[in-house]
Short mmCIF file of C-alpha atoms and ligand atoms in Angstrom, two decimals:
data_model
loop_
_atom_site.label_atom_id
_atom_site.label_comp_id
_atom_site.label_asym_id
_atom_site.label_seq_id
_atom_site.Cartn_x
_atom_site.Cartn_y
_atom_site.Cartn_z
CA MET A 1 19.51 34.39 -6.63
CA THR A 2 18.02 36.99 -4.24
CA ASN A 3 14.54 37.27 -2.77
CA THR A 4 12.62 40.51 -3.15
CA CYS A 5 9.48 41.54 -1.25
CA ILE A 6 7.20 44.58 -1.67
CA ILE A 7 5.03 45.62 1.30
CA THR A 8 2.38 48.33 0.90
CA GLY A 9 0.94 50.25 3.85
CA ALA A 10 4.28 49.82 5.59
CA SER A 11 4.40 53.28 7.23
CA ARG A 12 2.49 52.19 10.37
CA GLY A 13 0.07 49.70 11.91
CA ILE A 14 -0.26 46.20 10.50
CA GLY A 15 2.01 46.87 7.48
CA ARG A 16 4.84 47.99 9.78
CA ALA A 17 4.37 44.96 12.05
CA ILE A 18 4.50 42.60 9.06
CA ALA A 19 7.67 44.27 7.74
CA VAL A 20 9.39 44.04 11.13
CA GLU A 21 8.39 40.38 11.59
CA LEU A 22 9.40 39.36 8.05
CA SER A 23 12.78 41.05 8.44
CA LYS A 24 13.62 38.29 10.92
CA HIS A 25 13.43 35.89 7.93
CA GLN A 26 16.89 35.63 6.47
CA GLU A 27 15.62 34.37 3.09
CA ILE A 28 14.31 37.82 2.07
CA ASP A 29 17.20 39.92 0.78
CA ASN A 30 15.45 43.03 -0.52
CA PHE A 31 12.47 44.78 1.07
CA ILE A 32 10.62 47.58 -0.69
CA LEU A 33 8.38 49.50 1.72
CA MET A 34 5.58 51.58 0.19
CA ALA A 35 3.15 54.19 1.58
CA ARG A 36 2.77 57.97 1.29
CA SER A 37 4.55 58.94 4.52
CA GLU A 38 8.31 58.83 4.04
CA ASP A 39 8.85 59.52 7.77
CA GLY A 40 6.63 56.56 8.67
CA LEU A 41 8.48 54.28 6.24
CA VAL A 42 11.87 55.34 7.60
CA GLU A 43 10.64 54.61 11.14
CA THR A 44 9.59 51.14 10.00
CA ARG A 45 12.96 50.57 8.34
CA ASP A 46 14.68 51.58 11.60
CA GLN A 47 12.69 48.94 13.50
CA MET A 48 13.56 46.16 11.02
CA ASP A 49 16.47 43.75 11.20
CA GLY A 50 19.25 45.76 9.55
CA GLN A 51 20.84 42.83 7.71
CA HIS A 52 18.58 43.32 4.69
CA ASN A 53 18.58 45.76 1.83
CA ILE A 54 15.57 47.96 2.68
CA GLN A 55 14.30 50.48 0.13
CA VAL A 56 11.75 53.13 1.11
CA VAL A 57 9.35 54.31 -1.62
CA ALA A 58 7.02 57.16 -0.66
CA ILE A 59 4.17 56.84 -3.14
CA ASP A 60 0.41 57.28 -3.40
CA LEU A 61 -0.86 53.88 -4.51
CA THR A 62 -3.81 55.51 -6.27
CA ASP A 63 -1.36 57.10 -8.72
CA TYR A 64 -1.62 54.04 -10.96
CA VAL A 65 0.87 55.19 -13.59
CA GLN A 66 3.57 56.03 -11.05
CA VAL A 67 3.04 52.70 -9.30
CA LYS A 68 3.37 50.85 -12.60
CA GLU A 69 6.66 52.64 -13.33
CA GLN A 70 7.95 51.98 -9.81
CA VAL A 71 7.16 48.25 -9.93
CA HIS A 72 8.93 47.98 -13.28
CA LEU A 73 12.02 49.69 -11.86
CA ILE A 74 12.02 47.21 -8.95
CA GLY A 75 11.49 44.18 -11.23
CA GLU A 76 14.29 45.25 -13.53
CA GLU A 77 16.70 46.08 -10.70
CA TYR A 78 16.23 42.79 -8.81
CA GLY A 79 15.38 40.47 -11.71
CA THR A 80 12.04 39.38 -10.26
CA ILE A 81 9.62 40.10 -7.41
CA ASP A 82 9.11 37.11 -5.11
CA MET A 83 6.57 38.46 -2.63
CA LEU A 84 3.89 41.15 -2.67
CA ILE A 85 2.15 41.99 0.60
CA ASN A 86 -0.86 44.27 0.02
CA VAL A 87 -1.68 45.94 3.33
CA ALA A 88 -2.58 49.58 2.53
CA GLY A 89 -6.19 50.37 3.33
CA TYR A 90 -8.67 53.15 4.06
CA ALA A 91 -11.91 53.43 6.02
CA ASN A 92 -14.34 56.25 6.64
CA PRO A 93 -17.39 54.59 8.17
CA LYS A 94 -20.69 56.30 7.40
CA SER A 95 -24.29 55.20 7.06
CA LEU A 96 -25.56 54.55 3.55
CA LEU A 97 -27.36 57.91 3.41
CA GLU A 98 -24.29 59.80 4.66
CA THR A 99 -21.79 58.14 2.29
CA SER A 100 -20.84 60.43 -0.61
CA VAL A 101 -19.99 59.07 -4.05
CA GLU A 102 -16.53 60.62 -3.62
CA ASP A 103 -15.87 58.71 -0.42
CA TRP A 104 -17.28 55.48 -1.85
CA GLU A 105 -14.89 55.88 -4.79
CA LYS A 106 -11.93 56.77 -2.56
CA THR A 107 -12.52 53.63 -0.47
CA TYR A 108 -12.57 51.43 -3.57
CA GLN A 109 -9.60 53.25 -5.15
CA ILE A 110 -7.36 52.46 -2.18
CA ASN A 111 -8.75 49.11 -1.03
CA ILE A 112 -9.39 47.55 -4.45
CA HIS A 113 -8.35 49.46 -7.59
CA SER A 114 -4.82 50.31 -6.47
CA LEU A 115 -4.39 46.76 -5.14
CA PHE A 116 -5.45 45.32 -8.50
CA ASN A 117 -2.99 47.67 -10.25
CA ILE A 118 0.09 46.83 -8.17
CA THR A 119 -0.76 43.11 -8.22
CA LYS A 120 -1.08 43.06 -12.01
CA GLU A 121 2.21 44.93 -12.51
CA THR A 122 4.02 42.68 -10.01
CA VAL A 123 2.72 39.48 -11.59
CA LYS A 124 4.30 40.53 -14.91
CA PHE A 125 7.64 39.76 -13.19
CA MET A 126 6.55 37.11 -10.69
CA LYS A 127 5.08 34.84 -13.35
CA ASN A 128 8.55 33.99 -14.63
CA THR A 129 9.80 32.60 -11.32
CA GLY A 130 6.75 31.94 -9.11
CA GLY A 131 6.13 33.71 -5.82
CA LYS A 132 3.67 34.63 -3.09
CA ILE A 133 1.03 37.36 -2.82
CA LEU A 134 -0.70 38.14 0.47
CA ASN A 135 -3.72 40.45 0.69
CA VAL A 136 -5.02 41.94 3.93
CA ALA A 137 -8.83 41.96 3.81
CA SER A 138 -11.03 42.09 6.94
CA THR A 139 -13.65 40.15 8.87
CA ALA A 140 -15.88 43.07 7.78
CA GLY A 141 -15.70 41.56 4.28
CA SER A 142 -17.53 38.39 5.27
CA SER A 143 -20.12 39.55 7.83
CA SER A 144 -22.54 42.46 8.12
CA ARG A 145 -21.26 45.82 9.43
CA PRO A 146 -24.14 48.34 9.43
CA GLY A 147 -22.69 51.82 8.83
CA TRP A 148 -19.56 50.55 7.07
CA SER A 149 -20.97 49.58 3.68
CA ALA A 150 -18.18 51.10 1.54
CA TYR A 151 -15.34 49.60 3.60
CA ALA A 152 -16.99 46.23 4.22
CA SER A 153 -18.02 45.68 0.60
CA SER A 154 -14.55 46.68 -0.65
CA LYS A 155 -13.08 44.00 1.62
CA ALA A 156 -15.62 41.45 0.34
CA ALA A 157 -14.40 42.30 -3.17
CA LEU A 158 -10.83 41.73 -2.02
CA ILE A 159 -11.67 38.29 -0.59
CA SER A 160 -13.26 37.34 -3.92
CA PHE A 161 -10.36 38.80 -5.93
CA SER A 162 -7.88 36.83 -3.82
CA GLN A 163 -9.71 33.53 -4.27
CA THR A 164 -10.07 34.09 -8.01
CA ILE A 165 -6.45 34.98 -8.71
CA SER A 166 -5.30 32.17 -6.42
CA ASP A 167 -6.79 29.71 -8.92
CA GLU A 168 -5.77 31.74 -11.97
CA LEU A 169 -2.13 32.27 -10.97
CA SER A 170 -1.45 28.72 -9.80
CA ASP A 171 -0.35 28.03 -13.41
CA TYR A 172 2.60 30.34 -12.73
CA ASN A 173 3.45 28.74 -9.38
CA ILE A 174 2.18 31.83 -7.57
CA LEU A 175 0.46 31.25 -4.21
CA VAL A 176 -2.13 33.84 -3.16
CA TYR A 177 -3.07 34.29 0.50
CA CYS A 178 -5.86 36.36 2.01
CA VAL A 179 -5.95 37.22 5.70
CA SER A 180 -8.88 38.88 7.45
CA PRO A 181 -7.90 40.42 10.77
CA GLY A 182 -10.51 41.18 13.38
CA ARG A 183 -10.23 44.25 15.61
CA CYS A 184 -6.60 45.39 15.74
CA ALA A 185 -5.15 48.40 17.58
CA THR A 186 -4.14 50.81 14.77
CA GLU A 187 -5.00 54.29 13.47
CA LEU A 188 -7.59 52.79 11.13
CA ARG A 189 -9.30 50.98 14.01
CA LYS A 190 -9.54 54.31 15.90
CA VAL A 191 -11.58 55.65 12.97
CA LEU A 192 -13.87 52.62 13.02
CA ALA A 193 -14.30 52.46 16.81
CA PRO A 194 -13.17 55.74 18.46
CA ASP A 195 -14.35 54.81 21.96
CA GLU A 196 -12.64 51.41 22.16
CA ASP A 197 -9.72 50.81 24.55
CA PRO A 198 -6.88 49.69 22.19
CA THR A 199 -5.18 47.69 24.94
CA THR A 200 -8.11 45.24 25.04
CA ILE A 201 -7.86 44.14 21.38
CA MET A 202 -5.42 42.38 19.05
CA GLN A 203 -2.11 44.19 18.43
CA PRO A 204 -0.49 44.60 14.96
CA GLU A 205 2.39 42.32 16.04
CA HIS A 206 -0.06 39.42 16.35
CA VAL A 207 -1.04 39.82 12.70
CA GLY A 208 2.63 40.15 11.74
CA GLU A 209 3.43 36.82 13.39
CA VAL A 210 0.59 34.98 11.61
CA VAL A 211 1.54 36.47 8.24
CA SER A 212 5.18 35.53 8.71
CA HIS A 213 4.15 31.97 9.55
CA LEU A 214 1.86 31.76 6.52
CA LEU A 215 4.60 32.89 4.19
CA SER A 216 7.00 30.26 5.49
CA GLU A 217 6.83 26.71 4.20
CA ASP A 218 4.21 25.93 6.87
CA GLY A 219 1.57 27.91 4.98
CA VAL A 220 1.74 25.75 1.90
CA CYS A 221 -1.87 24.45 2.19
CA LEU A 222 -3.51 27.74 3.17
CA ASP A 223 -3.48 29.70 -0.08
CA GLY A 224 -6.79 30.68 -1.69
CA GLN A 225 -8.67 30.77 1.61
CA ASP A 226 -9.98 33.67 3.65
CA ILE A 227 -7.93 33.20 6.83
CA VAL A 228 -9.40 34.97 9.85
CA ILE A 229 -6.94 36.32 12.46
CA ARG A 230 -8.76 37.16 15.63
CA LYS A 231 -7.91 37.45 19.29
CA GLN A 232 -10.44 35.82 21.60
CA VAL A 233 -10.59 38.81 23.93
CA VAL A 234 -13.14 37.49 26.39
CA LYS A 235 -11.35 34.19 26.96
CA SER A 236 -7.90 35.78 27.45
CA MET A 237 -9.34 38.43 29.77
CA LYS A 238 -10.95 35.65 31.79
CA LYS A 239 -7.58 33.89 31.96
CA GLU A 240 -5.81 37.09 33.08
CA THR A 241 -8.42 37.63 35.78
CA ALA A 242 -8.02 34.02 36.91
CA ASN A 243 -4.21 34.42 37.04
CA LYS A 244 -4.50 37.59 39.08
CA THR A 245 -6.81 35.98 41.61
CA SER A 246 -4.89 32.68 41.86
N1 NAP B 1 -6.98 47.65 12.30
C1 NAP B 1 -7.97 46.80 12.13
O1 NAP B 1 -8.78 46.55 13.04
C2 NAP B 1 -8.09 46.06 10.82
C3 NAP B 1 -8.96 44.98 10.77
C4 NAP B 1 -9.10 44.30 9.58
C5 NAP B 1 -8.38 44.69 8.47
N2 NAP B 1 -7.55 45.74 8.53
C6 NAP B 1 -6.82 46.12 7.32
O2 NAP B 1 -5.44 46.13 7.59
C7 NAP B 1 -4.79 46.99 6.67
C8 NAP B 1 -3.83 47.90 7.43
O3 NAP B 1 -4.60 48.75 8.23
P1 NAP B 1 -4.13 49.28 9.65
O4 NAP B 1 -5.18 48.88 10.60
O5 NAP B 1 -2.71 48.95 9.91
O6 NAP B 1 -4.33 50.86 9.41
P2 NAP B 1 -3.37 52.11 9.39
O7 NAP B 1 -2.49 52.11 10.57
O8 NAP B 1 -4.28 53.26 9.18
O9 NAP B 1 -2.46 51.87 8.10
C9 NAP B 1 -2.94 52.06 6.79
C10 NAP B 1 -1.75 52.04 5.86
O10 NAP B 1 -2.22 52.23 4.52
C11 NAP B 1 -1.42 53.24 3.90
N3 NAP B 1 -2.19 53.95 2.87
C12 NAP B 1 -3.45 54.42 2.95
N4 NAP B 1 -3.80 55.06 1.83
C13 NAP B 1 -2.72 54.98 1.00
C14 NAP B 1 -2.45 55.46 -0.31
N5 NAP B 1 -3.36 56.17 -1.01
N6 NAP B 1 -1.25 55.21 -0.84
C15 NAP B 1 -0.30 54.52 -0.14
N7 NAP B 1 -0.51 54.03 1.09
C16 NAP B 1 -1.70 54.27 1.65
C17 NAP B 1 -1.04 54.17 5.06
O11 NAP B 1 0.13 54.89 4.76
P3 NAP B 1 0.24 56.45 4.46
O12 NAP B 1 -0.85 57.17 5.19
O13 NAP B 1 1.62 56.79 4.90
O14 NAP B 1 0.09 56.56 2.97
C18 NAP B 1 -0.75 53.15 6.16
O15 NAP B 1 0.56 52.65 6.04
C19 NAP B 1 -5.90 47.74 5.92
O16 NAP B 1 -6.10 47.17 4.66
C20 NAP B 1 -7.13 47.51 6.81
O17 NAP B 1 -8.33 47.56 6.08
C21 NAP B 1 -7.38 46.45 9.69
#
């Protein structure tokens, strides 16, 4: 029996880091990497451990019908889907008065509606064998972010969705994880905080390591919770300064 894992948002950033880290896990045989940029997905595949079967699927996750068809092709080809890692996300931070209905809808389409769609289609296969689903939310989903209402509230919805389906899908032996990274040096973070120095914050690889750990046997008691992944910047900077001066 083989193990099959779908990762969305795998063309760069946190999704790429998770794919690279998970490829070190021999128990996953088939990886399916999804995002719109085929070039980005191929670059991710090139950085992964080459011992796996890695399939690149360039797709817009908001094309719900195409995603449904694609998931069914994957489920039928591999017999089941053992892991789904929902990473794809979008942010365009604006004040309430500057947020258009179109942008509000686009944020929810990517961060919530498409995630619901791929999760539902995947569970149609996963429910026969059990499996693991991991959703990437955000610390913005559990604390106030003035000027980010569309993004932050979509992530709050994702935290709630994750907790709800964690209970609902336990009947099928499906574990649902939700991680909420803090500030992490990616393209999306540049949109949220253009003036920030990316070298001072958490790197995507840090999130990849935590996710990989969670999805191993060690994470067996952490499903259904909103797990914050955050680098304590001030403390580590203090330590670096101390090391330099000692
Ligand atoms: N960076 C942070 O500080 C931070 C903090 C907390 C949470 N997060 C969350 O972490 C996740 C990953 O973000 P990131 O920081 O790694 O950002 P990123 O580098 O901008 O990556 C976003 C990913 O989502 C994919 N994507 C976006 N729209 C898509 C669509 N319509 N169809 C298919 N794929 C789509 C992008 O691929 P294509 O453009 O190729 O389609 C890309 O792979 C997001 O859910 C984000 O909200 C990030």
